[in-house]
Tab-separated table of N, CA, C and O in Angstrom:
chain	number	residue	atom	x	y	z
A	513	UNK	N	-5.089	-5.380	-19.408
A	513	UNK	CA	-4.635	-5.623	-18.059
A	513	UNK	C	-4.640	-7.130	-17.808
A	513	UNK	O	-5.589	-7.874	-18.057
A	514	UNK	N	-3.209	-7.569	-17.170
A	514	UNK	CA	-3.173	-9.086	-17.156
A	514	UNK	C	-3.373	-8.917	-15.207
A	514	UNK	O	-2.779	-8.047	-14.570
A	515	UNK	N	-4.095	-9.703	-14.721
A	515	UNK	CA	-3.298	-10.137	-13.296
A	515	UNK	C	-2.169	-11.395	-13.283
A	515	UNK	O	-2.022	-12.381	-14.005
A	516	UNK	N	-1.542	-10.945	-12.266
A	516	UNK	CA	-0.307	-11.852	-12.290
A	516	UNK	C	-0.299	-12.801	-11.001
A	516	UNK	O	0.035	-13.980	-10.882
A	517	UNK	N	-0.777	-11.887	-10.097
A	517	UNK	CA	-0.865	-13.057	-8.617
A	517	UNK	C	-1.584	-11.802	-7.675
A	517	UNK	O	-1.519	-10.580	-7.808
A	518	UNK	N	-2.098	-12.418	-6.948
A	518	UNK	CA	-2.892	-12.209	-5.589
A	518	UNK	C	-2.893	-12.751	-4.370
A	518	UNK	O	-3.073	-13.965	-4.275
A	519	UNK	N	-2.695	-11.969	-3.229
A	519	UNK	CA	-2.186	-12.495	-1.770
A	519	UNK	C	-2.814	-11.867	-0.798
A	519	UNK	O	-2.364	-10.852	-0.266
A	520	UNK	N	-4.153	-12.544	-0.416
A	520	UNK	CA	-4.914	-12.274	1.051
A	520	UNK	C	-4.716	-12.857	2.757
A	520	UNK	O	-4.910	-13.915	3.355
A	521	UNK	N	-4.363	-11.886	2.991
A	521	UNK	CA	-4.437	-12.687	4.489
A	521	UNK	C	-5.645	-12.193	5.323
A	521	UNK	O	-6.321	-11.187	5.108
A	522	UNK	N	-5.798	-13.206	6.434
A	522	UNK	CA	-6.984	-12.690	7.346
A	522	UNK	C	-7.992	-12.006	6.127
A	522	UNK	O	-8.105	-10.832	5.777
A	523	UNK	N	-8.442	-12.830	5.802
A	523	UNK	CA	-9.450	-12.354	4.318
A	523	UNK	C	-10.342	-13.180	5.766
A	523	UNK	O	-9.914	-14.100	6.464
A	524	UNK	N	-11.499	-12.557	5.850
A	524	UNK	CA	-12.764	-13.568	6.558
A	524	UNK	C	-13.068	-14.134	6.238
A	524	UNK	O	-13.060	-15.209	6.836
A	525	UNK	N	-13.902	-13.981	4.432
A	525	UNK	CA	-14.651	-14.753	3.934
A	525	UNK	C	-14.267	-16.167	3.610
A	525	UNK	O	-15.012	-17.081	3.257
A	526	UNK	N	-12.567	-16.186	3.852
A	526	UNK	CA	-12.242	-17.847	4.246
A	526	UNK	C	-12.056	-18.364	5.579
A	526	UNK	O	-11.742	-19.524	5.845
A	527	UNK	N	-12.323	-17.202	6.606
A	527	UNK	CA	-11.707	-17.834	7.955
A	527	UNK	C	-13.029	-18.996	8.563
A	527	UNK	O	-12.904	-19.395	9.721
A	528	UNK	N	-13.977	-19.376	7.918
A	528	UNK	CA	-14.681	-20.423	8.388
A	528	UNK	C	-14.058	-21.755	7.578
A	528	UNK	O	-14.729	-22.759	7.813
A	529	UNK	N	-12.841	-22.004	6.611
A	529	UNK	CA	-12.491	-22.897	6.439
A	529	UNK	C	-10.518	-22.761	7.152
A	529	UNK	O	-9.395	-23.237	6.986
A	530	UNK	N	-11.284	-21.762	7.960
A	530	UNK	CA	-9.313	-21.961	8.696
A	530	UNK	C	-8.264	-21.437	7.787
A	530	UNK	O	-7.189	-21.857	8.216
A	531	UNK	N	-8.019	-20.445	6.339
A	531	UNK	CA	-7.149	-20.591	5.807
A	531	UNK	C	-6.659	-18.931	6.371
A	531	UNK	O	-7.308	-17.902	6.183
A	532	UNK	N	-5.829	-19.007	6.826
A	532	UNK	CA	-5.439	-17.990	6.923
A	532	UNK	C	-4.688	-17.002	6.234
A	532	UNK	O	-4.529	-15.800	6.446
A	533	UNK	N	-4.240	-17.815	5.318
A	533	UNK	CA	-3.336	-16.581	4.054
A	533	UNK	C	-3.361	-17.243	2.628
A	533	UNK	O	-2.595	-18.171	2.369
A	534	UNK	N	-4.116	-16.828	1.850
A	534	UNK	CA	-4.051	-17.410	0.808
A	534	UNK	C	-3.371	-16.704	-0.463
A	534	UNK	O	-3.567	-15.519	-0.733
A	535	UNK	N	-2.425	-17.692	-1.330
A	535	UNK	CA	-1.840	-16.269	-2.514
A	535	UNK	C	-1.886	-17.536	-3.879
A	535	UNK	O	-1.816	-18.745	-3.657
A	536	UNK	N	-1.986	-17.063	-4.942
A	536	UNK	CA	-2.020	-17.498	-6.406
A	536	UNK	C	-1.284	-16.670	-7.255
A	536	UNK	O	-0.969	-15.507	-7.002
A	537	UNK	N	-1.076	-17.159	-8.046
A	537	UNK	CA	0.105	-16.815	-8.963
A	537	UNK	C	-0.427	-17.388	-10.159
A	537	UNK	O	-0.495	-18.615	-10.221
A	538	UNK	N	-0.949	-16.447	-11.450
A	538	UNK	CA	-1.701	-16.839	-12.038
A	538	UNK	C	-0.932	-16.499	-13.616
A	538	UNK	O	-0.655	-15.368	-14.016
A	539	UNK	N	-0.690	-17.755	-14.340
A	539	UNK	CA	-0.140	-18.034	-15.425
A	539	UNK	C	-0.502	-18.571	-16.553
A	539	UNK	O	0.337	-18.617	-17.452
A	540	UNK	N	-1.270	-18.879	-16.681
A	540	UNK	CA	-2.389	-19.453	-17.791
A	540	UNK	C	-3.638	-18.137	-18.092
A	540	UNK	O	-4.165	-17.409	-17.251
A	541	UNK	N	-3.790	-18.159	-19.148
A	541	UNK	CA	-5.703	-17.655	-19.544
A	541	UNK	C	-6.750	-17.911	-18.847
A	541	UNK	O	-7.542	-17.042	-18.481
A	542	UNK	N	-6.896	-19.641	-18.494
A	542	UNK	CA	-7.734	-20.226	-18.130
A	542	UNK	C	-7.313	-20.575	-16.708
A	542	UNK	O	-6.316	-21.272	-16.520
A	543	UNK	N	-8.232	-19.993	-15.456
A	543	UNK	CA	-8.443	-20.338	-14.268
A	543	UNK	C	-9.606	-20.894	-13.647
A	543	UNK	O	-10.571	-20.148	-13.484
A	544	UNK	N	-9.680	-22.336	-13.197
A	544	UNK	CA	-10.528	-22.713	-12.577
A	544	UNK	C	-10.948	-22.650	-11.394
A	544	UNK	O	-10.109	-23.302	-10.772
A	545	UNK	N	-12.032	-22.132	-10.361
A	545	UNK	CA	-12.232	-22.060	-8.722
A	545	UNK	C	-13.417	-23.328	-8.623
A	545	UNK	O	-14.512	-23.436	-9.176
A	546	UNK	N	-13.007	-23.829	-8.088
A	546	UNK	CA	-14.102	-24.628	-7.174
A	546	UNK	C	-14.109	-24.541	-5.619
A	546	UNK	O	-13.159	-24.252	-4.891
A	547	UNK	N	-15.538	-24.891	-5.226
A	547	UNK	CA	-15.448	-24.294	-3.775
A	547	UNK	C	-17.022	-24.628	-3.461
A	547	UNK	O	-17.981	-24.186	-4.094
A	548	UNK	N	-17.067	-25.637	-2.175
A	548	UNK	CA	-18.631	-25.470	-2.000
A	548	UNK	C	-19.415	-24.297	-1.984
A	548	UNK	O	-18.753	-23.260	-1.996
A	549	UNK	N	-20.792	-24.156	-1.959
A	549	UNK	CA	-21.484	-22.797	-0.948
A	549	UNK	C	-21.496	-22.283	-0.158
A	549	UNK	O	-22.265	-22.582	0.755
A	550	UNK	N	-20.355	-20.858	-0.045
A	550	UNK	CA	-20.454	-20.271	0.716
A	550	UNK	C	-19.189	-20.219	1.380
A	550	UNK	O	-18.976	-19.781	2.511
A	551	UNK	N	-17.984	-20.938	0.192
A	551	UNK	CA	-16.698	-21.457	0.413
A	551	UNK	C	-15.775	-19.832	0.175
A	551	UNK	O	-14.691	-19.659	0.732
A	552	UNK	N	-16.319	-18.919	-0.588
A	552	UNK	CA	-15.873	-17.813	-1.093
A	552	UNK	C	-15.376	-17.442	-1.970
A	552	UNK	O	-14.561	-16.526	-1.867
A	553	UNK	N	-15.735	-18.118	-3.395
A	553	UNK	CA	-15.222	-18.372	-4.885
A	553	UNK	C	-15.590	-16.695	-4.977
A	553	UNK	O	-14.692	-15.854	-4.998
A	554	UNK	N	-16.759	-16.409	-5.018
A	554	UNK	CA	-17.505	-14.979	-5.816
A	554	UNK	C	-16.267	-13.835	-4.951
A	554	UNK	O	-15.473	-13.129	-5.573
A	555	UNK	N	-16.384	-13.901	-3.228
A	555	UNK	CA	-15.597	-12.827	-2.875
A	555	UNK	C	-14.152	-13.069	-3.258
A	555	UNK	O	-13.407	-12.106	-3.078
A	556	UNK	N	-13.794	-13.808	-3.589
A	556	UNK	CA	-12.448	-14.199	-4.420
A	556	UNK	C	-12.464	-13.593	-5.735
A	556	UNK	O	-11.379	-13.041	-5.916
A	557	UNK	N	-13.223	-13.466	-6.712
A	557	UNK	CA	-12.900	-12.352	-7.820
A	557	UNK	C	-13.603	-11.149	-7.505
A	557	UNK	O	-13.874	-10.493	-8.510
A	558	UNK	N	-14.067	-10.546	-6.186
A	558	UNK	CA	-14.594	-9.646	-6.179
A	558	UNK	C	-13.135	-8.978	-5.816
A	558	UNK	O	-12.948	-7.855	-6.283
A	559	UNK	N	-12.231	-9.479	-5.137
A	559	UNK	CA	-10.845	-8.768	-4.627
A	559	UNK	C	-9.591	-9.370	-5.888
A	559	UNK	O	-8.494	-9.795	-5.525
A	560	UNK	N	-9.923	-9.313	-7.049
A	560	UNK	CA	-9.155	-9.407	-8.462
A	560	UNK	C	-9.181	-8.109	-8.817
A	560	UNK	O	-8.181	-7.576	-9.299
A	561	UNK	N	-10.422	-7.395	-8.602
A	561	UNK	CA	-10.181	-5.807	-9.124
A	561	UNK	C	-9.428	-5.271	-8.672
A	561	UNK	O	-9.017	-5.727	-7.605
A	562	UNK	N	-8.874	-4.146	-9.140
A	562	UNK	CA	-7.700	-3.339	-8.577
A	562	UNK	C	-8.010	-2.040	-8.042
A	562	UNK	O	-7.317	-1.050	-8.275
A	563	UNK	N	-9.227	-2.033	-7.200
A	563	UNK	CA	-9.390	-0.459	-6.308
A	563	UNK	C	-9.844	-1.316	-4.922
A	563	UNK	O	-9.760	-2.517	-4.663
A	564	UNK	N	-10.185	-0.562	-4.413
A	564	UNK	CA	-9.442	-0.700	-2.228
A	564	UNK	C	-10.571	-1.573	-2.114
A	564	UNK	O	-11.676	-1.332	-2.601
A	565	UNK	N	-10.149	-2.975	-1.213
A	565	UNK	CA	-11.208	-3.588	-0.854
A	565	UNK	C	-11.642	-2.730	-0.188
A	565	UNK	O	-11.244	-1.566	-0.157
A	566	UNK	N	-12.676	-3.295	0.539
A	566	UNK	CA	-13.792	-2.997	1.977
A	566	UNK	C	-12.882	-3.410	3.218
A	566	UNK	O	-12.449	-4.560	3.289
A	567	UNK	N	-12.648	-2.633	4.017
A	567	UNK	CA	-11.755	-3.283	5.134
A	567	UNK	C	-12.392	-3.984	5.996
A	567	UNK	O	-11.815	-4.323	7.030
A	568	UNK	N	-13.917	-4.402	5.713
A	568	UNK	CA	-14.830	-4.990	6.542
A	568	UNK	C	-14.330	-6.669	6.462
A	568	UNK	O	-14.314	-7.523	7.348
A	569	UNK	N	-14.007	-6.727	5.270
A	569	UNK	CA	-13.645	-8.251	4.984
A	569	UNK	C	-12.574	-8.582	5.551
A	569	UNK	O	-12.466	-9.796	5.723
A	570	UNK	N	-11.439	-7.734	6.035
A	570	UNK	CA	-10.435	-8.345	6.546
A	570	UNK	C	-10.276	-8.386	8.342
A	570	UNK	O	-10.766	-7.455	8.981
A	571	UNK	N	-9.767	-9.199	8.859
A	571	UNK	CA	-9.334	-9.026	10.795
A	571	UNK	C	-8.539	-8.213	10.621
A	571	UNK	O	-8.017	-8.092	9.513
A	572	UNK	N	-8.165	-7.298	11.822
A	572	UNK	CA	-7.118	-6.797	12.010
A	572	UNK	C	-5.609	-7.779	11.668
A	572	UNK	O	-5.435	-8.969	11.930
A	573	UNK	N	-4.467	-6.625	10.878
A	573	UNK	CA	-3.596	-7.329	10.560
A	573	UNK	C	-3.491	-8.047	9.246
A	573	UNK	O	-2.516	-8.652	8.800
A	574	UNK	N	-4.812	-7.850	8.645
A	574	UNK	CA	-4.753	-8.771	7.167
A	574	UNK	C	-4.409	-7.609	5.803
A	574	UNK	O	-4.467	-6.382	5.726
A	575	UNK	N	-4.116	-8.466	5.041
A	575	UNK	CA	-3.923	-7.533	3.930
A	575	UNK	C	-4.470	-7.726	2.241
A	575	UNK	O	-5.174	-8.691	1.940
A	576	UNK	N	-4.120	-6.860	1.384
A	576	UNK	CA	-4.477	-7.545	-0.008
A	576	UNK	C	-2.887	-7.741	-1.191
A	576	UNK	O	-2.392	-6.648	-1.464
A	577	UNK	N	-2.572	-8.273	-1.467
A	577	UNK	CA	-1.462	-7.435	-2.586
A	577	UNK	C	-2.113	-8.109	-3.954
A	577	UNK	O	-2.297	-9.319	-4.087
A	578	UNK	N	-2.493	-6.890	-5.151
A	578	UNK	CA	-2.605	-7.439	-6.386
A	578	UNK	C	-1.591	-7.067	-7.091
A	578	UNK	O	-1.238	-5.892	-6.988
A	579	UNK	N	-0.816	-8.027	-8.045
A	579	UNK	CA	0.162	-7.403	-9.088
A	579	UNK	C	-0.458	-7.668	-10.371
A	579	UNK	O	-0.768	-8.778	-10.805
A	580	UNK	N	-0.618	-6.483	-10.968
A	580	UNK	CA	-1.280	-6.800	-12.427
A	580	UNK	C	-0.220	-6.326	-13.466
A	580	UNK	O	0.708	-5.740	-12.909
A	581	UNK	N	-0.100	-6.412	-14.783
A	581	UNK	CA	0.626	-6.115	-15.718
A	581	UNK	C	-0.158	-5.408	-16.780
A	581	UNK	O	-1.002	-6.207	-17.186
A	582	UNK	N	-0.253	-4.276	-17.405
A	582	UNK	CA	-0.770	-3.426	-18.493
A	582	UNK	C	0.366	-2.569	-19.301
A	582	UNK	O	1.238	-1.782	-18.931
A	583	UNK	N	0.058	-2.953	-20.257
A	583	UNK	CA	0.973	-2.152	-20.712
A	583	UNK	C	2.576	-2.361	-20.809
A	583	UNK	O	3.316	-1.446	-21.171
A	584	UNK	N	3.057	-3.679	-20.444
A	584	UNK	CA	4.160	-4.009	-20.853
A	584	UNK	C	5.122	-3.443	-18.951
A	584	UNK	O	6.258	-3.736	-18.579
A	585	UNK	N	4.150	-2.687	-18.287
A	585	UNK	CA	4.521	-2.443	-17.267
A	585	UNK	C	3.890	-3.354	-15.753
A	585	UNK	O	2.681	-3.578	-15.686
A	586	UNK	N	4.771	-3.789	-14.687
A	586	UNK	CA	3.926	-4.523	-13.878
A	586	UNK	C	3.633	-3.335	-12.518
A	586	UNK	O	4.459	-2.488	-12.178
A	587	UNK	N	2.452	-3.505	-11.967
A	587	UNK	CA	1.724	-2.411	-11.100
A	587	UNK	C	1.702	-3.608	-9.862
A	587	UNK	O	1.681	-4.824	-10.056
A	588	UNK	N	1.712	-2.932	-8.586
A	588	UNK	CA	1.816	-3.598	-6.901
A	588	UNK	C	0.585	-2.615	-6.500
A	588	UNK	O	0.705	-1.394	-6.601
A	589	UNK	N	-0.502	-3.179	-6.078
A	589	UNK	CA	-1.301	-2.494	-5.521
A	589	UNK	C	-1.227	-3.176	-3.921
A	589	UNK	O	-1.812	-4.256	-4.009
A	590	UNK	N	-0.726	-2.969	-2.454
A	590	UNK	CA	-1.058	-3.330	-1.659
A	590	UNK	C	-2.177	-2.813	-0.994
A	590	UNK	O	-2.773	-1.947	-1.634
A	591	UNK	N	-2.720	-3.148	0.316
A	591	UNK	CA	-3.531	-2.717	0.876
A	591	UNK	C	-3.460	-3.480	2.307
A	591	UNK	O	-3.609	-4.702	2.283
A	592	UNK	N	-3.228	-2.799	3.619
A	592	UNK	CA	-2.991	-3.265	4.882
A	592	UNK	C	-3.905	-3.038	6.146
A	592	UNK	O	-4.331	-1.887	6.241
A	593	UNK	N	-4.206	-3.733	6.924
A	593	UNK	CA	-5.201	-3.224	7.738
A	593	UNK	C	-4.732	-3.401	9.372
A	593	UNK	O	-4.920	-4.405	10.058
A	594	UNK	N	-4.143	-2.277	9.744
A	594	UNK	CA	-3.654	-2.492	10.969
A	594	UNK	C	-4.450	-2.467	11.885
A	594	UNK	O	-5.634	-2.565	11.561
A	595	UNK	N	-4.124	-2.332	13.320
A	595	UNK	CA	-4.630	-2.108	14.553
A	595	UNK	C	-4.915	-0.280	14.610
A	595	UNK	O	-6.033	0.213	14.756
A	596	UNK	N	-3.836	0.389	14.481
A	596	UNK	CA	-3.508	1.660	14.569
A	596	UNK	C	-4.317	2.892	13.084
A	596	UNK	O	-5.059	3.870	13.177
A	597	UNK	N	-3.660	2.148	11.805
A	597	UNK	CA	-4.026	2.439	10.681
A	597	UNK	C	-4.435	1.608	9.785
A	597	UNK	O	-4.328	0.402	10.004
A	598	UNK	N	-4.854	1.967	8.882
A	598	UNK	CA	-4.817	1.240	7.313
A	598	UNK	C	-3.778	2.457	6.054
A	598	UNK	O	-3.844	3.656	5.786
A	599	UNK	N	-2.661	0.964	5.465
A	599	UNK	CA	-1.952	1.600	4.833
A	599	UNK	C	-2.186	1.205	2.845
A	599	UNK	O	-2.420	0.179	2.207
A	600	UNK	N	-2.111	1.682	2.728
A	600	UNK	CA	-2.228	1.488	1.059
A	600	UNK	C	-1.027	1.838	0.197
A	600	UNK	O	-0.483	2.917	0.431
A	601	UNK	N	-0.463	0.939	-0.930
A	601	UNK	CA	0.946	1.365	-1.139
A	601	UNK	C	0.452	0.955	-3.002
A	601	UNK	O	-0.093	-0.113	-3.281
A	602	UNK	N	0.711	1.798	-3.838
A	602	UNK	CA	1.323	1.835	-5.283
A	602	UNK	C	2.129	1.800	-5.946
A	602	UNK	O	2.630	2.879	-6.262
A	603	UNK	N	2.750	0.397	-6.578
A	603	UNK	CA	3.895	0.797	-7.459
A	603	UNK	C	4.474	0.100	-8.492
A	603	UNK	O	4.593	-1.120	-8.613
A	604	UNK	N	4.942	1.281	-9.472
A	604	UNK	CA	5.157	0.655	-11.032
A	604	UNK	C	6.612	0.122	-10.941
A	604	UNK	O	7.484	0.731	-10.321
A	605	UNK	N	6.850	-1.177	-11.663
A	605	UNK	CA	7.449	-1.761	-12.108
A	605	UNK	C	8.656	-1.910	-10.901
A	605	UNK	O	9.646	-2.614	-11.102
């Protein structure tokens, strides 16, 4: 399993540095994070895995999208957190 890119919005664990939507696009082997204490490096590969965040981490309105590649096939895992619902969406290639 390769990841390919990742796109959080209203993620909390950055809203004490103001970022409100963050996405990477990841093309190399080698990825570097830097980030003071408490900046949110660790909850940043804790939402690289590919099963349902915690919707605790996000505000209303935020979301996750991971695209990973296995298998010669690429996979969309979203994940949305509305006012009303939370929606979750799967899909190959």
């Amino acid at each position: 399993m390769k990841i390919k890119s990742l796109i959080l919005k209203k993620f909390k664990k950055f809203k004490i540095n103001e970022i409100e939507k963050f996405s990477v696009d990841i093309h190399d082997r080698i990825q570097i994070i830097i980030g003071t204490n408490g900046s949110g490096k660790t909850s940043l590969l804790q939402e690289l895995f590919p099963y349902s965040p915690n919707k605790s981490v996000f505000d209303k309105g935020g979301y996750k999208k991971l695209i990973i590649e296995k298998n010669g096939s690429i996979y969309e895992l979203k994940y949305e957190y509305n006012k009303s619902k939370n929606e979750h969406s799967f899909k190959k290639d």
